[in-house]
Amino acid sequence: MPAPSRRRITGFSNPTVKFLRSLRDKKHRRREGRFLAEGLRLLTDARESGFAPEILVMAERRDPHPLADALERAVEETGGTIVETTPEILSRITGKDNPQAIAGVFREFDTSLAALDRSRAPIWLVAQALRDPGNLGTMLRTGDAVGAGGLILIDDCADPFGVEAVRASMGAIFTQRIAQAAWDAFLPWLRSGPGQLVAASLRDAVPYRGAPYAAPCFILVGNESRGLPECYEAACDLRVTMPMRGRADSLNAAVAGAVLAYEVLASLDP
Amino acid sequence: MPAPSRRRITGFSNPTVKFLRSLRDKKHRRREGRFLAEGLRLLTDARESGFAPEILVMAERRDPHPLADALERAVEETGGTIVETTPEILSRITGKDNPQAIAGVFREFDTSLAALDRSRAPIWLVAQALRDPGNLGTMLRTGDAVGAGGLILIDDCADPFGVEAVRASMGAIFTQRIAQAAWDAFLPWLRSGPGQLVAASLRDAVPYRGAPYAAPCFILVGNESRGLPECYEAACDLRVTMPMRGRADSLNAAVAGAVLAYEVLASLDP
């Protein structure tokens, strides 16, 4: 086990500050294979899910706090680095005037389809071209709540490792598996094993209540403005429709996924 | 009927530009009793719901578009003002580099409880201290979908007339009634007529599926981080619990409201 290190940083031009700051940018996250999570609650969620940050950054001379102490111990046990710094530098790293007093750097997870074990859970969420990081994080959170195995991101989605998605996931980024794939790779993978692909649709659909859901059930949600491409819907095993009593004919993508996921949960596990 | 007016504005310091720009700020919205909605789709939603903007702002020399033409006609018929301006000034008004080519100023609605007719709909959404304007807009959109009458905002919520909430509502700001009230005013109003107050809760709750919902059903959702105060939950007629199969014990507020609202809809109108 490598020896833990503890450092104090007071200069804005320190390379570690630059590195941490760079993780707010997707390009740099990808290159480094690392992402940033902020706040004591989120870092505690990570720890309780078995993930210690490689680097833990905190305000120097912080007040004693049992959860922050537990984080420090977890980092020490796993040979990570603890960085103490000033509130000004924390602001610089997080890009916020009023930063959380603590942040951590984590290694990005393997997001290949090959790493998914579909037998792990009866429900999986699938999002296509989901552009809003808040929606993405909310879907992770919903997945955690319904006992889903994870979230599969199809085509060009928001980055699940971006600060906003991580925050909106409320810790589910550490409990849900995440995969990223093009549709042309996802569909053969899905068909290589058991799995029912379900989408909310207005075309050739049955009512979503009482529809014949089957595990493992993959719930597919489309892009926020355009919905799903017609040929994606056509590839589904089951198309279901939800009541739309108002003027509009659609729901927020994360909301539609959640309503459907709770229905599937009730159906599979009454 | 007052004569419609049509004006061209090319100067950044024009008072109308300053007025429009000021509507991005809650304090000015409140003082003026006006709010801004942006984009052809949203303005068309408004028109189709019977609302024409008092001022319609659009890029000069725009391409012909039947929906934009229809908006112009609606403004002319209601005696509003049409302002044509430059893309730069539109950017200034909307605060975006790449502004929608069209925006409208609307009169804020009466948000008093007294203006609500609870017999209008079987479902009403109620949010307490909902801070995120995106969540607020999403709840309006969900309300539209389930045929709710409107959204009642309790205590200190995000501003429903802010640009982000209006955008996230996807037009439902024009179909759902909105009321704002302190809890101490809401509860007596509720008890002054028929109405079942329902909250998702972990305390003394029954399963949300198959719970004895009754119309008009008021679905109460709490603050994003703190949930509902215990005494608010205690005042509810029905506390229901949703399965939480993961590590966390809560859902995004707008998601929880939607899952519950669809369950109530199915129960009241099977």
Coordinates of C-alpha atoms in Angstrom, one line a residue:
Chain A
M1 CA 0.0 0.0 0.0
P2 CA 1.5 3.4 -1.0
A3 CA 2.2 5.8 1.8
P4 CA -0.5 8.4 2.1
S5 CA 0.7 12.0 1.6
R6 CA -0.6 15.2 3.1
R7 CA 0.2 18.5 1.5
R8 CA -0.7 22.1 2.0
I9 CA -1.1 24.4 -1.0
T10 CA -1.3 28.1 -0.9
G11 CA -0.4 29.2 -4.4
F12 CA -2.9 29.6 -7.2
S13 CA -0.3 28.5 -9.8
N14 CA 0.4 25.2 -8.1
P15 CA 0.1 22.4 -10.6
T16 CA -2.3 20.4 -8.4
V17 CA -4.6 23.4 -8.4
K18 CA -4.4 23.6 -12.2
F19 CA -5.1 19.9 -12.4
L20 CA -8.1 20.0 -10.1
R21 CA -9.5 23.1 -11.9
S22 CA -9.0 21.4 -15.3
L23 CA -11.4 18.6 -14.2
R24 CA -14.3 21.0 -14.6
D25 CA -13.7 20.5 -18.3
K26 CA -14.9 17.4 -20.1
K27 CA -11.9 17.2 -22.4
H28 CA -9.5 17.2 -19.4
R29 CA -11.6 14.7 -17.5
R30 CA -11.5 12.3 -20.4
R31 CA -7.7 12.7 -20.8
E32 CA -7.1 12.2 -17.1
G33 CA -9.7 9.6 -16.5
R34 CA -10.7 11.4 -13.3
F35 CA -13.6 13.4 -12.1
L36 CA -14.5 15.8 -9.3
A37 CA -17.1 15.4 -6.6
E38 CA -17.9 18.2 -4.2
G39 CA -19.4 18.4 -0.7
L40 CA -19.2 16.4 2.4
R41 CA -22.5 14.6 1.8
L42 CA -21.5 13.4 -1.7
L43 CA -18.1 12.3 -0.6
T44 CA -19.6 10.5 2.3
D45 CA -22.0 8.7 -0.1
A46 CA -18.9 7.7 -2.1
R47 CA -17.1 6.4 1.0
E48 CA -20.1 4.4 2.1
S49 CA -20.4 2.9 -1.4
G50 CA -16.7 1.9 -1.1
F51 CA -15.0 4.7 -3.1
A52 CA -12.3 6.8 -1.5
P53 CA -11.0 9.7 -3.5
E54 CA -7.5 9.6 -4.9
I55 CA -7.1 13.2 -3.8
L56 CA -9.1 14.8 -1.0
V57 CA -9.1 18.6 -1.0
M58 CA -10.2 20.5 2.0
A59 CA -10.1 23.9 3.6
E60 CA -7.1 24.2 6.0
R61 CA -7.9 24.5 9.7
R62 CA -11.3 23.1 9.1
D63 CA -13.7 22.6 12.1
P64 CA -13.6 19.0 13.4
H65 CA -16.3 16.9 11.9
P66 CA -16.7 13.1 12.3
L67 CA -17.7 12.6 8.6
A68 CA -14.7 14.6 7.4
D69 CA -12.5 12.7 9.8
A70 CA -13.8 9.4 8.4
L71 CA -13.0 10.6 4.8
E72 CA -9.5 11.5 5.8
R73 CA -9.0 8.0 7.3
A74 CA -10.4 6.4 4.2
V75 CA -8.0 8.3 2.0
E76 CA -5.1 7.4 4.3
E77 CA -6.0 3.7 4.2
T78 CA -6.1 3.7 0.5
G79 CA -2.9 5.6 0.0
G80 CA -4.5 8.7 -1.4
T81 CA -3.4 12.3 -1.1
I82 CA -4.9 14.9 1.3
V83 CA -4.5 18.5 0.2
E84 CA -5.3 21.4 2.5
T85 CA -5.7 24.8 1.0
T86 CA -7.3 28.2 1.4
P87 CA -11.0 29.1 0.7
E88 CA -9.8 31.2 -2.2
I89 CA -8.1 28.3 -3.9
L90 CA -11.1 26.1 -3.2
S91 CA -13.2 28.7 -5.0
R92 CA -10.8 28.6 -7.9
I93 CA -11.0 24.9 -8.1
T94 CA -14.8 24.6 -7.9
G95 CA -15.5 27.8 -9.9
K96 CA -17.9 28.9 -7.2
D97 CA -17.8 32.0 -4.9
N98 CA -19.0 30.0 -2.0
P99 CA -17.4 26.6 -2.5
Q100 CA -18.1 23.5 -0.6
A101 CA -15.3 23.1 1.9
I102 CA -14.4 19.7 0.6
A103 CA -13.9 18.0 -2.7
G104 CA -12.5 14.8 -4.0
V105 CA -10.9 13.4 -7.2
F106 CA -12.1 10.0 -8.3
R107 CA -11.1 7.7 -11.0
E108 CA -13.7 7.4 -13.8
F109 CA -15.5 4.1 -14.0
D110 CA -15.3 1.6 -16.9
T111 CA -18.3 2.6 -19.0
S112 CA -18.1 -0.2 -21.6
L113 CA -21.1 -2.3 -22.2
A114 CA -18.9 -5.4 -21.7
A115 CA -18.5 -4.4 -18.1
L116 CA -22.2 -4.6 -17.4
D117 CA -23.7 -7.7 -15.8
R118 CA -27.4 -7.5 -16.8
S119 CA -28.3 -10.3 -14.4
R120 CA -27.4 -7.9 -11.5
A121 CA -30.8 -6.1 -11.5
P122 CA -34.3 -6.4 -12.9
I123 CA -34.4 -2.8 -14.2
W124 CA -32.0 -0.8 -16.2
L125 CA -32.4 2.7 -17.4
V126 CA -31.4 3.7 -20.9
A127 CA -31.2 7.3 -22.1
Q128 CA -30.7 8.4 -25.7
A129 CA -29.0 11.8 -26.5
L130 CA -30.0 13.1 -23.0
R131 CA -28.4 16.6 -23.1
D132 CA -29.2 18.0 -19.7
P133 CA -26.7 17.0 -16.9
G134 CA -29.3 17.6 -14.3
N135 CA -31.7 15.2 -16.0
L136 CA -28.9 12.7 -16.2
G137 CA -28.1 12.9 -12.6
T138 CA -31.8 12.7 -11.7
M139 CA -32.1 9.5 -13.7
L140 CA -29.1 8.0 -11.8
R141 CA -30.9 8.9 -8.6
T142 CA -34.1 7.4 -9.7
G143 CA -32.3 4.3 -10.8
D144 CA -30.9 3.9 -7.3
A145 CA -34.4 4.3 -5.8
V146 CA -36.0 1.7 -8.0
G147 CA -33.1 -0.8 -7.5
A148 CA -32.0 -0.5 -11.1
G149 CA -28.6 -1.8 -12.1
G150 CA -27.5 1.3 -13.8
L151 CA -27.9 3.8 -16.6
I152 CA -26.9 3.2 -20.2
L153 CA -26.2 6.3 -22.2
I154 CA -26.8 6.0 -25.9
D155 CA -25.4 8.3 -28.6
D156 CA -24.4 11.8 -27.6
C157 CA -25.4 12.4 -24.0
A158 CA -24.3 14.8 -21.3
D159 CA -21.2 13.7 -19.5
P160 CA -22.1 11.7 -16.4
F161 CA -18.8 12.7 -14.7
G162 CA -19.5 16.4 -15.0
V163 CA -19.9 18.3 -11.7
E164 CA -23.6 19.0 -12.3
A165 CA -24.6 15.5 -13.2
V166 CA -22.6 14.1 -10.2
R167 CA -24.3 16.6 -7.9
A168 CA -27.8 15.9 -9.2
S169 CA -27.2 12.1 -8.8
M170 CA -27.1 12.7 -5.0
G171 CA -24.5 10.0 -4.7
A172 CA -26.1 7.5 -7.1
I173 CA -23.1 8.0 -9.4
F174 CA -21.3 5.7 -7.0
T175 CA -24.1 3.1 -6.7
Q176 CA -25.4 2.8 -10.3
R177 CA -23.3 1.3 -13.1
I178 CA -22.9 3.6 -16.1
A179 CA -22.3 2.5 -19.7
Q180 CA -21.9 4.6 -22.8
A181 CA -22.5 3.3 -26.3
A182 CA -23.7 4.1 -29.8
W183 CA -27.1 2.7 -30.6
D184 CA -25.5 0.4 -33.2
A185 CA -23.4 -1.1 -30.4
F186 CA -26.1 -1.2 -27.8
L187 CA -28.7 -3.1 -29.8
P188 CA -26.5 -6.1 -30.6
W189 CA -25.3 -6.2 -27.0
L190 CA -28.9 -6.1 -25.8
R191 CA -29.9 -8.9 -28.2
S192 CA -26.9 -11.0 -27.1
G193 CA -28.8 -11.9 -23.9
P194 CA -32.1 -11.7 -22.1
G195 CA -33.7 -8.2 -22.0
Q196 CA -36.9 -6.4 -22.8
L197 CA -36.5 -3.0 -24.4
V198 CA -39.4 -0.7 -23.4
A199 CA -40.1 2.9 -24.5
A200 CA -42.8 5.4 -23.9
S201 CA -44.3 6.1 -27.2
L202 CA -47.3 7.4 -29.0
R203 CA -47.0 5.0 -31.9
D204 CA -48.5 1.5 -31.7
A205 CA -48.4 1.5 -27.9
V206 CA -50.3 -0.1 -25.1
P207 CA -51.2 1.6 -21.8
Y208 CA -48.2 1.8 -19.5
R209 CA -50.3 0.5 -16.5
G210 CA -50.5 -3.3 -16.6
A211 CA -48.3 -3.7 -19.7
P212 CA -46.4 -7.1 -19.8
Y213 CA -43.1 -6.0 -18.4
A214 CA -40.4 -8.6 -18.1
A215 CA -37.0 -8.6 -16.3
P216 CA -34.4 -7.6 -17.1
C217 CA -36.4 -4.6 -18.3
F218 CA -34.5 -1.8 -20.2
I219 CA -36.4 1.4 -20.0
L220 CA -35.5 3.7 -22.9
V221 CA -36.0 7.5 -22.7
G222 CA -35.2 9.9 -25.6
N223 CA -33.8 13.3 -26.1
E224 CA -35.3 16.3 -24.2
S225 CA -36.6 18.1 -27.4
R226 CA -36.8 15.5 -30.1
G227 CA -37.7 12.3 -28.2
L228 CA -36.6 9.0 -29.6
P229 CA -35.9 8.4 -33.3
E230 CA -38.8 6.4 -34.8
C231 CA -36.5 3.5 -35.8
Y232 CA -35.3 3.3 -32.1
E233 CA -38.9 3.0 -31.0
A234 CA -39.5 0.4 -33.7
A235 CA -36.7 -1.7 -32.3
C236 CA -38.3 -1.9 -28.8
D237 CA -40.1 -5.0 -27.6
L238 CA -42.8 -3.0 -25.9
R239 CA -44.1 0.5 -26.5
V240 CA -46.2 2.0 -23.8
T241 CA -48.2 5.2 -23.5
M242 CA -48.8 7.4 -20.5
P243 CA -51.9 9.5 -20.1
M244 CA -51.5 13.1 -21.4
R245 CA -54.4 15.1 -20.2
G246 CA -53.1 18.5 -20.9
R247 CA -52.1 20.6 -23.9
A248 CA -48.7 19.1 -24.2
D249 CA -47.9 15.6 -25.4
S250 CA -44.7 14.9 -23.4
L251 CA -43.1 14.9 -20.0
N252 CA -39.7 15.9 -18.9
A253 CA -37.4 13.0 -19.9
A254 CA -36.2 12.2 -16.4
V255 CA -39.8 12.3 -15.1
A256 CA -41.1 10.0 -17.9
G257 CA -38.3 7.6 -17.1
A258 CA -39.2 7.6 -13.4
V259 CA -42.9 7.2 -13.8
L260 CA -42.2 4.2 -16.1
A261 CA -39.6 2.8 -13.8
Y262 CA -41.9 2.8 -10.8
E263 CA -44.6 1.1 -12.9
V264 CA -42.1 -1.6 -14.0
L265 CA -41.0 -2.1 -10.4
A266 CA -44.6 -2.5 -9.2
S267 CA -45.2 -5.0 -12.0
L268 CA -42.1 -7.1 -11.5
D269 CA -42.2 -7.1 -7.8
P270 CA -45.8 -6.6 -6.7
Chain B
M1 CA -59.4 48.4 -28.5
P2 CA -56.1 50.3 -28.5
A3 CA -54.3 50.6 -31.8
P4 CA -51.4 48.2 -32.1
S5 CA -48.0 49.8 -32.4
R6 CA -44.9 48.7 -34.2
R7 CA -41.5 50.0 -33.4
R8 CA -38.0 49.5 -34.4
I9 CA -35.2 49.8 -31.8
T10 CA -31.6 50.0 -32.6
G11 CA -30.1 51.6 -29.5
F12 CA -28.9 49.7 -26.5
S13 CA -29.9 52.6 -24.2
N14 CA -33.5 52.6 -25.4
P15 CA -35.8 52.5 -22.3
T16 CA -37.7 49.6 -23.7
V17 CA -34.5 47.6 -23.9
K18 CA -33.7 48.4 -20.4
F19 CA -37.3 47.5 -19.3
L20 CA -37.1 44.1 -21.1
R21 CA -33.7 43.4 -19.7
S22 CA -34.9 44.2 -16.2
L23 CA -37.5 41.5 -16.4
R24 CA -34.7 38.9 -15.9
D25 CA -34.6 40.1 -12.3
K26 CA -37.2 39.0 -9.9
K27 CA -37.4 42.3 -8.1
H28 CA -38.2 44.1 -11.3
R29 CA -40.7 41.4 -12.4
R30 CA -42.5 41.9 -9.1
R31 CA -42.6 45.7 -9.4
E32 CA -43.7 45.6 -13.0
G33 CA -46.1 42.6 -12.7
R34 CA -44.7 41.3 -16.0
F35 CA -42.5 38.4 -17.1
L36 CA -40.6 37.3 -20.1
A37 CA -41.1 34.2 -22.2
E38 CA -38.6 33.3 -25.0
G39 CA -38.8 31.3 -28.1
L40 CA -41.3 30.6 -30.9
R41 CA -42.5 27.4 -29.4
L42 CA -43.2 28.8 -26.0
L43 CA -44.9 31.9 -27.4
T44 CA -47.0 29.7 -29.6
D45 CA -48.0 27.6 -26.6
A46 CA -49.0 30.9 -24.9
R47 CA -51.1 32.0 -27.9
E48 CA -52.8 28.6 -28.2
S49 CA -53.7 28.9 -24.6
G50 CA -55.2 32.3 -25.1
F51 CA -52.4 34.6 -24.0
A52 CA -50.9 37.2 -26.3
P53 CA -47.9 39.1 -25.2
E54 CA -48.3 42.8 -24.4
I55 CA -44.9 43.3 -26.1
L56 CA -43.6 41.0 -28.8
V57 CA -39.9 41.4 -29.5
M58 CA -38.4 39.9 -32.6
A59 CA -35.3 40.2 -34.9
E60 CA -35.8 42.7 -37.7
R61 CA -36.0 41.3 -41.2
R62 CA -36.8 37.9 -39.8
D63 CA -37.5 35.0 -42.2
P64 CA -41.2 34.5 -42.9
H65 CA -42.7 31.9 -40.5
P66 CA -46.4 31.0 -40.2
L67 CA -46.2 30.7 -36.4
A68 CA -44.4 34.1 -36.0
D69 CA -46.9 35.6 -38.4
A70 CA -49.7 34.2 -36.2
L71 CA -48.1 35.7 -33.1
E72 CA -47.9 39.1 -34.8
R73 CA -51.6 38.9 -35.7
A74 CA -52.5 38.0 -32.1
V75 CA -50.6 40.9 -30.8
E76 CA -52.2 43.3 -33.3
E77 CA -55.6 42.0 -32.4
T78 CA -55.1 42.6 -28.7
G79 CA -53.5 46.0 -29.1
G80 CA -50.0 45.0 -28.0
T81 CA -46.7 46.4 -29.2
I82 CA -44.4 44.7 -31.7
V83 CA -40.8 45.7 -31.4
E84 CA -38.3 44.8 -34.1
T85 CA -34.6 45.0 -33.1
T86 CA -31.1 43.7 -33.8
P87 CA -29.7 40.3 -32.8
E88 CA -27.2 42.2 -30.6
I89 CA -30.0 43.9 -28.7
L90 CA -31.9 40.6 -28.4
S91 CA -28.8 39.1 -26.9
R92 CA -28.7 42.0 -24.4
I93 CA -32.3 41.4 -23.4
T94 CA -32.1 37.7 -23.0
G95 CA -28.6 37.6 -21.6
K96 CA -27.6 34.9 -24.1
D97 CA -25.0 34.9 -26.8
N98 CA -27.3 33.0 -29.1
P99 CA -30.7 34.3 -28.2
Q100 CA -34.0 33.0 -29.4
A101 CA -35.1 35.2 -32.2
I102 CA -38.4 36.1 -30.5
A103 CA -39.5 36.9 -27.0
G104 CA -42.7 38.2 -25.4
V105 CA -43.7 40.2 -22.3
F106 CA -46.7 38.9 -20.4
R107 CA -48.7 40.2 -17.5
E108 CA -48.1 38.0 -14.4
F109 CA -51.1 36.0 -13.3
D110 CA -53.1 36.5 -10.1
T111 CA -51.4 34.0 -7.7
S112 CA -53.7 34.4 -4.7
L113 CA -55.4 31.3 -3.3
A114 CA -58.7 33.1 -3.5
A115 CA -58.4 33.0 -7.3
L116 CA -58.2 29.2 -7.4
D117 CA -61.3 27.1 -8.1
R118 CA -60.5 23.7 -6.6
S119 CA -63.5 22.1 -8.3
R120 CA -61.8 22.7 -11.7
A121 CA -59.6 19.6 -11.4
P122 CA -59.2 16.3 -9.5
I123 CA -55.5 16.8 -8.9
W124 CA -53.5 19.8 -7.6
L125 CA -49.7 19.9 -7.0
V126 CA -48.3 21.7 -4.0
A127 CA -44.6 22.4 -3.5
Q128 CA -43.1 23.6 -0.3
A129 CA -39.9 25.7 -0.4
L130 CA -39.0 24.3 -3.9
R131 CA -35.8 26.2 -4.7
D132 CA -34.9 25.0 -8.1
P133 CA -36.6 26.8 -11.0
G134 CA -36.1 23.8 -13.3
N135 CA -37.9 21.6 -10.8
L136 CA -40.7 24.1 -10.5
G137 CA -41.1 24.3 -14.3
T138 CA -41.0 20.5 -14.5
M139 CA -43.8 20.3 -11.9
L140 CA -45.9 22.6 -14.0
R141 CA -45.3 20.5 -17.0
T142 CA -46.2 17.3 -15.1
G143 CA -49.3 19.0 -13.8
D144 CA -50.4 19.7 -17.4
A145 CA -49.8 16.1 -18.3
V146 CA -51.9 14.6 -15.5
G147 CA -54.7 17.1 -15.9
A148 CA -54.0 18.9 -12.7
G149 CA -55.5 22.3 -12.0
G150 CA -52.3 24.0 -11.0
L151 CA -49.4 24.3 -8.7
I152 CA -49.6 25.9 -5.3
L153 CA -46.2 27.2 -4.0
I154 CA -45.9 27.2 -0.3
D155 CA -43.4 29.3 1.7
D156 CA -40.2 30.5 -0.1
C157 CA -40.1 28.8 -3.5
A158 CA -38.3 29.7 -6.7
D159 CA -40.1 32.3 -8.8
P160 CA -42.5 30.7 -11.3
F161 CA -42.2 33.7 -13.6
G162 CA -38.4 33.5 -13.9
V163 CA -37.0 32.7 -17.3
E164 CA -35.7 29.2 -16.3
A165 CA -39.0 28.1 -14.7
V166 CA -41.0 29.4 -17.6
R167 CA -38.7 27.5 -20.0
A168 CA -38.8 24.2 -18.1
S169 CA -42.6 24.4 -17.9
M170 CA -42.7 23.9 -21.7
G171 CA -45.7 26.1 -22.0
A172 CA -47.5 24.8 -18.9
I173 CA -47.0 28.2 -17.2
F174 CA -49.9 29.2 -19.5
T175 CA -52.2 26.2 -18.8
Q176 CA -51.7 25.6 -15.1
R177 CA -53.0 27.9 -12.4
I178 CA -50.3 29.1 -10.0
A179 CA -50.8 30.2 -6.4
Q180 CA -48.3 31.4 -3.8
A181 CA -49.0 31.3 -0.1
A182 CA -47.5 30.8 3.3
W183 CA -48.3 27.4 5.0
D184 CA -50.4 29.3 7.6
A185 CA -52.6 30.7 4.9
F186 CA -52.7 27.6 2.7
L187 CA -53.9 25.2 5.4
P188 CA -57.0 27.2 6.4
W189 CA -57.8 27.7 2.7
L190 CA -57.5 24.0 2.1
R191 CA -59.8 23.1 5.1
S192 CA -62.4 25.7 4.0
G193 CA -63.5 23.2 1.3
P194 CA -63.2 19.7 0.1
G195 CA -59.6 18.4 -0.5
Q196 CA -57.3 15.6 0.6
L197 CA -53.7 16.6 1.4
V198 CA -51.3 13.8 0.5
A199 CA -47.5 13.7 1.0
A200 CA -44.8 11.2 0.3
S201 CA -43.4 10.4 3.7
L202 CA -41.4 7.8 5.7
R203 CA -43.4 8.4 8.9
D204 CA -46.7 6.6 9.6
A205 CA -47.2 6.0 5.9
V206 CA -49.1 3.5 3.7
P207 CA -47.8 2.2 0.4
Y208 CA -48.4 4.7 -2.4
R209 CA -49.9 2.0 -4.7
G210 CA -53.5 1.5 -3.9
A211 CA -53.7 4.2 -1.2
P212 CA -57.2 5.7 -0.7
Y213 CA -56.8 8.8 -2.8
A214 CA -59.8 11.1 -3.2
A215 CA -60.5 14.1 -5.4
P216 CA -59.7 16.9 -5.2
C217 CA -56.3 15.5 -4.2
F218 CA -53.5 17.9 -3.2
I219 CA -50.1 16.3 -3.7
L220 CA -47.5 17.9 -1.4
V221 CA -43.8 17.8 -2.2
G222 CA -41.1 19.3 0.0
N223 CA -37.9 21.1 -0.3
E224 CA -35.1 19.6 -2.4
S225 CA -32.6 19.1 0.5
R226 CA -34.7 19.1 3.6
G227 CA -38.0 17.5 2.5
L228 CA -41.1 18.5 4.3
P229 CA -41.2 19.8 7.9
E230 CA -42.5 17.1 10.2
C231 CA -45.5 19.3 11.3
Y232 CA -46.5 19.8 7.6
E233 CA -46.5 16.0 7.1
A234 CA -48.5 15.6 10.3
A235 CA -51.2 17.9 8.9
C236 CA -51.7 15.7 5.8
D237 CA -54.7 13.5 5.4
L238 CA -52.7 10.7 3.9
R239 CA -49.0 9.9 4.0
V240 CA -47.7 7.5 1.4
T241 CA -44.4 5.8 0.9
M242 CA -42.7 4.8 -2.3
P243 CA -40.3 1.9 -2.5
M244 CA -36.6 3.0 -2.0
R245 CA -34.5 0.0 -3.1
G246 CA -31.1 1.8 -3.2
R247 CA -28.8 3.5 -0.8
A248 CA -30.6 6.8 -0.8
D249 CA -34.0 7.4 0.8
S250 CA -35.4 10.1 -1.4
L251 CA -36.1 11.1 -5.0
N252 CA -35.7 14.3 -6.8
A253 CA -38.7 16.5 -5.7
A254 CA -40.2 16.9 -9.2
V255 CA -39.8 13.2 -9.8
A256 CA -41.5 12.2 -6.5
G257 CA -44.4 14.5 -7.3
A258 CA -44.8 13.0 -10.8
V259 CA -44.7 9.4 -9.7
L260 CA -47.3 10.2 -7.1
A261 CA -49.4 12.3 -9.4
Y262 CA -49.6 9.5 -12.0
E263 CA -50.6 7.0 -9.3
V264 CA -53.3 9.4 -8.1
L265 CA -54.5 9.8 -11.7
A266 CA -54.7 6.1 -12.2
S267 CA -56.5 5.7 -8.9
L268 CA -59.1 8.4 -9.5
D269 CA -59.7 7.6 -13.1
P270 CA -58.9 3.9 -13.7

